[in-house]
Each structure stands twice: as structure tokens, then as C-alpha cells.
PDB file of C-alpha atoms in Angstrom:
ATOM      1  CA  MET P 179     213.148 -13.818 152.249  1.00 55.00           C
ATOM      2  CA  ALA P 180     212.533 -16.499 154.027  1.00 79.00           C
ATOM      3  CA  PHE P 181     214.354 -17.952 157.184  1.00 79.00           C
ATOM      4  CA  PRO P 182     218.014 -19.829 156.743  1.00 82.00           C
ATOM      5  CA  PRO P 183     217.174 -24.371 156.662  1.00 80.00           C
ATOM      6  CA  GLU P 184     216.476 -26.092 159.136  1.00 80.00           C
ATOM      7  CA  ALA P 185     220.739 -27.421 158.843  1.00 77.00           C
ATOM      8  CA  VAL P 186     221.637 -24.023 159.886  1.00 81.00           C
ATOM      9  CA  ARG P 187     222.304 -24.486 163.949  1.00 81.00           C
ATOM     10  CA  ILE P 188     224.014 -21.163 165.209  1.00 83.00           C
ATOM     11  CA  ALA P 189     226.928 -21.775 167.122  1.00 83.00           C
ATOM     12  CA  GLY P 190     227.774 -18.127 168.441  1.00 84.00           C
ATOM     13  CA  PHE P 191     226.064 -14.791 167.099  1.00 85.00           C
ATOM     14  CA  THR P 192     227.507 -11.389 167.621  1.00 88.00           C
ATOM     15  CA  LEU P 193     224.862  -8.544 167.474  1.00 89.00           C
ATOM     16  CA  ARG P 194     225.875  -5.257 167.179  1.00 91.00           C
ATOM     17  CA  GLN P 195     224.670  -1.909 167.695  1.00 91.00           C
ATOM     18  CA  VAL P 196     226.125   0.775 164.921  1.00 93.00           C
ATOM     19  CA  THR P 197     224.904   4.448 164.908  1.00 92.00           C
ATOM     20  CA  SER P 198     226.126   7.049 162.966  1.00 91.00           C
ATOM     21  CA  SER P 199     226.881   9.887 165.712  1.00 89.00           C
ATOM     22  CA  ILE P 200     230.087  11.083 166.378  1.00 90.00           C
ATOM     23  CA  ARG P 201     232.182  13.057 169.220  1.00 92.00           C
ATOM     24  CA  THR P 202     234.745  15.228 167.790  1.00 93.00           C
ATOM     25  CA  GLN P 203     237.231  16.807 170.176  1.00 94.00           C
ATOM     26  CA  SER P 204     239.115  19.482 169.707  1.00 93.00           C
ATOM     27  CA  PRO P 205     243.154  19.238 169.914  1.00 92.00           C
ATOM     28  CA  TYR P 206     243.624  22.672 171.661  1.00 93.00           C
ATOM     29  CA  SER P 207     241.150  22.937 174.556  1.00 94.00           C
ATOM     30  CA  PHE P 208     239.405  19.267 173.897  1.00 93.00           C
ATOM     31  CA  ALA P 209     236.224  20.572 174.169  1.00 94.00           C
ATOM     32  CA  GLN P 210     233.613  17.995 173.264  1.00 94.00           C
ATOM     33  CA  THR P 211     231.474  18.367 170.457  1.00 92.00           C
ATOM     34  CA  ALA P 212     228.846  14.958 169.689  1.00 92.00           C
ATOM     35  CA  TYR P 213     226.740  14.433 166.519  1.00 90.00           C
ATOM     36  CA  ASP P 214     223.765  12.805 166.193  1.00 87.00           C
ATOM     37  CA  PHE P 215     222.965  12.135 162.442  1.00 89.00           C
ATOM     38  CA  MET P 216     219.752  10.157 163.644  1.00 89.00           C
ATOM     39  CA  GLY P 217     220.956   7.283 161.756  1.00 90.00           C
ATOM     40  CA  GLY P 218     221.243   4.009 163.564  1.00 93.00           C
ATOM     41  CA  THR P 219     221.427  -0.099 162.019  1.00 93.00           C
ATOM     42  CA  TRP P 220     222.363  -3.936 163.257  1.00 93.00           C
ATOM     43  CA  ALA P 221     225.440  -5.653 162.427  1.00 93.00           C
ATOM     44  CA  ALA P 222     225.886  -8.948 163.453  1.00 91.00           C
ATOM     45  CA  GLU P 223     228.838 -12.149 163.710  1.00 91.00           C
ATOM     46  CA  LEU P 224     226.803 -15.922 163.134  1.00 87.00           C
ATOM     47  CA  THR P 225     228.980 -18.857 163.588  1.00 87.00           C
ATOM     48  CA  LEU P 226     226.897 -21.889 161.826  1.00 86.00           C
ATOM     49  CA  ALA P 227     227.969 -25.556 162.540  1.00 84.00           C
ATOM     50  CA  ALA P 228     227.410 -28.504 161.237  1.00 78.00           C
ATOM     51  CA  PHE P 229     227.288 -31.887 162.635  1.00 76.00           C
ATOM     52  CA  ASP P 230     227.420 -33.685 159.100  1.00 82.00           C
ATOM     53  CA  ALA P 231     228.546 -34.066 155.485  1.00 83.00           C
ATOM     54  CA  ARG P 232     224.486 -33.669 154.791  1.00 86.00           C
ATOM     55  CA  GLU P 233     223.831 -30.615 157.276  1.00 86.00           C
ATOM     56  CA  SER P 234     226.614 -28.672 155.558  1.00 85.00           C
ATOM     57  CA  ALA P 235     226.195 -29.649 152.247  1.00 88.00           C
ATOM     58  CA  ALA P 236     222.407 -27.539 153.053  1.00 88.00           C
ATOM     59  CA  ILE P 237     224.446 -24.967 154.537  1.00 88.00           C
ATOM     60  CA  SER P 238     226.920 -24.364 151.480  1.00 88.00           C
ATOM     61  CA  ALA P 239     223.991 -24.166 149.005  1.00 90.00           C
ATOM     62  CA  TRP P 240     221.771 -21.895 151.191  1.00 90.00           C
ATOM     63  CA  LEU P 241     224.997 -19.627 151.445  1.00 91.00           C
ATOM     64  CA  ALA P 242     225.598 -19.829 147.359  1.00 91.00           C
ATOM     65  CA  GLY P 243     221.846 -19.188 147.092  1.00 91.00           C
ATOM     66  CA  LEU P 244     222.444 -16.055 148.842  1.00 92.00           C
ATOM     67  CA  ASN P 245     224.784 -14.916 146.372  1.00 92.00           C
ATOM     68  CA  GLY P 246     227.298 -12.716 149.345  1.00 92.00           C
ATOM     69  CA  PRO P 247     225.676 -10.097 149.713  1.00 94.00           C
ATOM     70  CA  ALA P 248     222.833  -9.763 147.422  1.00 94.00           C
ATOM     71  CA  GLY P 249     220.806 -11.782 148.486  1.00 93.00           C
ATOM     72  CA  ARG P 250     218.075 -11.602 151.781  1.00 93.00           C
ATOM     73  CA  PHE P 251     217.221 -13.799 154.424  1.00 92.00           C
ATOM     74  CA  GLU P 252     215.259 -13.526 157.975  1.00 91.00           C
ATOM     75  CA  LEU P 253     216.947 -14.643 161.008  1.00 87.00           C
ATOM     76  CA  ASP P 254     214.018 -15.199 164.129  1.00 84.00           C
ATOM     77  CA  MET P 255     215.799 -13.227 167.630  1.00 75.00           C
ATOM     78  CA  ALA P 256     214.904 -16.666 169.547  1.00 63.00           C
ATOM     79  CA  ALA P 257     218.132 -18.336 167.436  1.00 58.00           C
ATOM     80  CA  MET P 258     219.951 -15.357 169.882  1.00 70.00           C
ATOM     81  CA  ASP P 259     219.241 -17.044 172.970  1.00 70.00           C
ATOM     82  CA  TYR P 260     216.338 -13.865 173.473  1.00 79.00           C
ATOM     83  CA  ASP P 261     213.064 -15.837 175.733  1.00 82.00           C
ATOM     84  CA  GLY P 262     210.502 -13.311 174.472  1.00 85.00           C
ATOM     85  CA  PRO P 263     209.653 -10.536 175.762  1.00 91.00           C
ATOM     86  CA  GLN P 264     209.723  -9.916 179.463  1.00 90.00           C
ATOM     87  CA  GLY P 265     206.685  -8.313 180.361  1.00 84.00           C
ATOM     88  CA  LEU P 266     203.152 -10.631 179.618  1.00 88.00           C
ATOM     89  CA  ILE P 267     202.014 -10.368 175.986  1.00 93.00           C
ATOM     90  CA  THR P 268     198.917 -12.730 175.456  1.00 94.00           C
ATOM     91  CA  ALA P 269     198.981 -11.345 171.157  1.00 96.00           C
ATOM     92  CA  ASP P 270     201.239  -9.145 169.136  1.00 97.00           C
ATOM     93  CA  PRO P 271     200.613  -5.693 169.083  1.00 97.00           C
ATOM     94  CA  VAL P 272     199.594  -3.603 166.110  1.00 98.00           C
ATOM     95  CA  VAL P 273     200.686   0.328 165.612  1.00 98.00           C
ATOM     96  CA  ALA P 274     197.928   2.369 167.800  1.00 98.00           C
ATOM     97  CA  LEU P 275     198.991   6.275 165.983  1.00 97.00           C
ATOM     98  CA  ALA P 276     201.008   6.063 162.494  1.00 97.00           C
ATOM     99  CA  ALA P 277     204.315   7.193 162.491  1.00 97.00           C
ATOM    100  CA  GLN P 278     206.403   9.102 160.049  1.00 96.00           C
ATOM    101  CA  PRO P 279     210.236   7.948 159.397  1.00 94.00           C
ATOM    102  CA  ARG P 280     212.897   8.565 161.764  1.00 94.00           C
ATOM    103  CA  ALA P 281     210.836   8.948 164.676  1.00 96.00           C
ATOM    104  CA  GLN P 282     211.332   6.980 167.625  1.00 96.00           C
ATOM    105  CA  THR P 283     208.586   7.372 169.304  1.00 97.00           C
ATOM    106  CA  LEU P 284     205.690   4.753 168.754  1.00 97.00           C
ATOM    107  CA  VAL P 285     202.282   4.216 170.131  1.00 98.00           C
ATOM    108  CA  LEU P 286     200.757   0.168 170.445  1.00 98.00           C
ATOM    109  CA  GLN P 287     197.671  -0.909 171.033  1.00 98.00           C
ATOM    110  CA  LEU P 288     198.182  -4.363 173.095  1.00 97.00           C
ATOM    111  CA  ALA P 289     195.213  -6.810 173.303  1.00 96.00           C
ATOM    112  CA  THR P 290     194.680  -6.841 176.765  1.00 95.00           C
ATOM    113  CA  ALA P 291     195.256  -5.199 180.131  1.00 94.00           C
ATOM    114  CA  ALA P 292     197.557  -7.718 181.352  1.00 94.00           C
ATOM    115  CA  ASP P 293     199.934  -6.683 178.375  1.00 96.00           C
ATOM    116  CA  THR P 294     202.862  -4.229 179.121  1.00 96.00           C
ATOM    117  CA  ILE P 295     206.268  -4.208 177.112  1.00 96.00           C
ATOM    118  CA  GLU P 296     209.654  -3.407 178.673  1.00 95.00           C
ATOM    119  CA  ALA P 297     212.728  -1.989 178.008  1.00 95.00           C
ATOM    120  CA  GLY P 298     215.160  -4.354 176.467  1.00 93.00           C
ATOM    121  CA  ASP P 299     212.558  -5.804 174.632  1.00 94.00           C
ATOM    122  CA  TYR P 300     212.676  -6.902 170.557  1.00 94.00           C
ATOM    123  CA  LEU P 301     209.977  -6.391 168.039  1.00 95.00           C
ATOM    124  CA  THR P 302     209.977  -6.062 164.490  1.00 95.00           C
ATOM    125  CA  LEU P 303     208.114  -3.814 162.555  1.00 95.00           C
ATOM    126  CA  ASP P 304     207.667  -3.379 158.474  1.00 90.00           C
ATOM    127  CA  GLY P 305     211.128  -5.958 158.176  1.00 90.00           C
ATOM    128  CA  HIS P 306     213.035  -4.708 160.618  1.00 93.00           C
ATOM    129  CA  LEU P 307     214.521  -4.733 163.948  1.00 94.00           C
ATOM    130  CA  HIS P 308     213.985  -2.572 166.469  1.00 95.00           C
ATOM    131  CA  ILE P 309     214.860  -2.861 170.433  1.00 95.00           C
ATOM    132  CA  VAL P 310     212.661  -1.036 172.939  1.00 96.00           C
ATOM    133  CA  THR P 311     214.844   1.837 174.794  1.00 97.00           C
ATOM    134  CA  GLY P 312     211.852   2.794 176.475  1.00 97.00           C
ATOM    135  CA  ALA P 313     208.421   1.876 177.779  1.00 97.00           C
ATOM    136  CA  GLU P 314     205.499   4.138 179.644  1.00 97.00           C
ATOM    137  CA  VAL P 315     202.940   2.440 181.239  1.00 96.00           C
ATOM    138  CA  PRO P 316     200.238   1.633 179.822  1.00 97.00           C
ATOM    139  CA  THR P 317     196.748   3.904 179.574  1.00 97.00           C
ATOM    140  CA  ALA P 318     193.363   2.619 180.397  1.00 96.00           C
ATOM    141  CA  ALA P 319     192.266   1.780 176.191  1.00 97.00           C
ATOM    142  CA  PHE P 320     195.603  -0.509 176.345  1.00 97.00           C
ATOM    143  CA  ARG P 321     197.604   1.899 174.960  1.00 98.00           C
ATOM    144  CA  GLN P 322     201.481   1.773 175.603  1.00 98.00           C
ATOM    145  CA  THR P 323     204.146   4.579 174.392  1.00 98.00           C
ATOM    146  CA  LEU P 324     207.118   3.204 173.435  1.00 98.00           C
ATOM    147  CA  THR P 325     211.190   4.991 172.711  1.00 98.00           C
ATOM    148  CA  LEU P 326     212.694   2.754 170.116  1.00 97.00           C
ATOM    149  CA  TRP P 327     216.082   2.026 168.908  1.00 97.00           C
ATOM    150  CA  PRO P 328     216.933   2.665 165.924  1.00 96.00           C
ATOM    151  CA  ARG P 329     214.452   4.640 164.525  1.00 96.00           C
ATOM    152  CA  LEU P 330     211.925   4.169 162.138  1.00 96.00           C
ATOM    153  CA  ARG P 331     212.974   2.875 158.585  1.00 91.00           C
ATOM    154  CA  ALA P 332     209.391   4.171 156.902  1.00 92.00           C
ATOM    155  CA  PRO P 333     206.130   5.616 157.574  1.00 96.00           C
ATOM    156  CA  VAL P 334     203.574   3.239 160.335  1.00 96.00           C
ATOM    157  CA  ALA P 335     200.243   3.145 160.014  1.00 97.00           C
ATOM    158  CA  ALA P 336     197.689   2.652 162.491  1.00 97.00           C
ATOM    159  CA  GLY P 337     196.298  -1.433 162.327  1.00 97.00           C
ATOM    160  CA  ASP P 338     200.113  -2.190 161.340  1.00 97.00           C
ATOM    161  CA  PRO P 339     201.401  -5.629 162.887  1.00 97.00           C
ATOM    162  CA  VAL P 340     204.557  -5.897 165.391  1.00 97.00           C
ATOM    163  CA  ALA P 341     206.376  -8.878 165.745  1.00 95.00           C
ATOM    164  CA  LEU P 342     206.537  -9.277 169.370  1.00 94.00           C
ATOM    165  CA  ARG P 343     206.227 -12.395 170.709  1.00 93.00           C
ATOM    166  CA  ALA P 344     208.615 -14.230 167.728  1.00 91.00           C
ATOM    167  CA  PRO P 345     210.574 -10.371 166.506  1.00 93.00           C
ATOM    168  CA  TYR P 346     213.185 -11.106 163.748  1.00 91.00           C
ATOM    169  CA  GLY P 347     215.524  -9.679 161.876  1.00 90.00           C
ATOM    170  CA  SER P 348     216.077  -8.910 157.694  1.00 92.00           C
ATOM    171  CA  TRP P 349     219.658  -9.563 157.191  1.00 93.00           C
ATOM    172  CA  ALA P 350     222.487 -10.195 154.431  1.00 94.00           C
ATOM    173  CA  LEU P 351     225.700 -11.062 154.267  1.00 94.00           C
ATOM    174  CA  ALA P 352     228.115  -7.709 154.905  1.00 94.00           C
ATOM    175  CA  GLY P 353     230.050  -9.082 151.953  1.00 92.00           C
ATOM    176  CA  PRO P 354     231.053 -11.186 148.724  1.00 90.00           C
ATOM    177  CA  GLU P 355     233.232 -14.403 150.269  1.00 86.00           C
ATOM    178  CA  THR P 356     232.053 -17.004 153.052  1.00 84.00           C
ATOM    179  CA  ALA P 357     234.393 -19.853 153.916  1.00 81.00           C
ATOM    180  CA  LEU P 358     234.131 -23.354 155.559  1.00 79.00           C
ATOM    181  CA  ALA P 359     236.360 -24.427 158.102  1.00 78.00           C
ATOM    182  CA  VAL P 360     236.627 -28.447 159.116  1.00 77.00           C
ATOM    183  CA  SER P 361     238.572 -29.322 162.271  1.00 73.00           C
ATOM    184  CA  GLN P 362     240.799 -33.711 162.172  1.00 70.00           C
ATOM    185  CA  ALA P 363     238.038 -34.148 164.265  1.00 67.00           C
ATOM    186  CA  ARG P 364     235.347 -33.368 161.420  1.00 69.00           C
ATOM    187  CA  VAL P 365     233.820 -30.578 163.476  1.00 74.00           C
ATOM    188  CA  ARG P 366     232.441 -28.021 159.739  1.00 79.00           C
ATOM    189  CA  THR P 367     231.799 -24.526 161.254  1.00 81.00           C
ATOM    190  CA  ARG P 368     231.658 -21.071 159.310  1.00 84.00           C
ATOM    191  CA  THR P 369     231.667 -18.037 160.971  1.00 87.00           C
ATOM    192  CA  VAL P 370     229.962 -14.896 158.740  1.00 89.00           C
ATOM    193  CA  GLN P 371     229.170 -11.143 159.079  1.00 91.00           C
ATOM    194  CA  LEU P 372     226.002 -10.067 158.637  1.00 92.00           C
ATOM    195  CA  VAL P 373     224.593  -6.574 157.855  1.00 93.00           C
ATOM    196  CA  GLU P 374     220.906  -5.463 158.071  1.00 93.00           C
ATOM    197  CA  ALA P 375     218.741  -5.573 155.178  1.00 91.00           C
ATOM    198  CA  LEU P 376     217.308  -2.433 154.550  1.00 82.00           C
TER     199      LEU P 376
END
């Protein structure tokens, strides 16, 4: 996997959280029941803009090289106007305690006593993007317990690296088609649908 070429400029980015939970309602009593199947994934819409024909050609070649949804690529979260962690992070943390797939809780080892992660921060673990939904106060041993969405995809071991200062997502095109739109003013744009590449 690789990040898109430099010619790829993001004009718009819409990030969606998709859960595998549903709420059913009785047509007779209107009683409701919620079911949580513990799944979650990201979906996105990406609008790309090219300023000249050379950049447009580079974007076209990159998109064609993805071969529809068969290809994968990584996208830096800074590209979607994410300014990085809200707390102070002097170095990327590592996993402090092993966790199993589908776990929501993760314990990280921070670098210094001043480091802290807050709810709303993004992180990447094993190539998968997560958002922090809850964060306990770090311990005296610089360990911090977090609640994540989506749940962990795979087991993690103590010492596994976590990208917190520059989180990224692993993506694939959602379908087999991409299109180029060119206006009379020679503005070249593409809007592509993305799904998280698992």
C-alpha cells in the first residue's frame, strides 16, 4: 500500500461511520429492541481536484492503477483537516497490554508523564483507523486506557506501534467506476466513493 501521488489534492472529504447495529420496532406495540452485532467500518467520499492537465493525468493513472476496488491505498488523516491529537503527544505510543479481536478497550504506553490522549483523537493500529470514544486519566506508569470505535480487527500484542501523531486509514474504491468531470473553465474534479480496506 502507498499514499496517493502528490498530484492528488483533496477538495472535499466526507467521512462516515457505519455500524452493524440495528433497532427494530414492533408494528403493534411500538416497543423497540436494539441489536449490537459489534461491527463497525469507515466509508468516505473523496473529491479530488486537479489544477492542470499534468496533475489530472497523474490522478487518472493512479486511479486506474487501483484496478477498481481491488487496489488499496493509505490516506493521511491530515488531508481531511484533522489537526492531530488534542492532548500533548511527544512520541507515538505503543500497545501496553495485549488485546483480542473485537475488544473495545485498549491500554497504551505513553512516552512521558505529560502525554495524554483525549476522546475524539484518531489513531491507527495495524493499518486500521480508530477514533477514541473514551479516555481515562493516564497512570503514574504513563499508561492510558482508551475506548475505541470501531472494535479491534485483529489481536494486538504488547509493544505494537500506534500511529497517533499522523493517523491514516487504509482505503479501497467502493466500486469499479471512477469518472472525470471537466467544466468549461477547465476545472477538473473527480468524486470517488471509498470503503475501509480490511
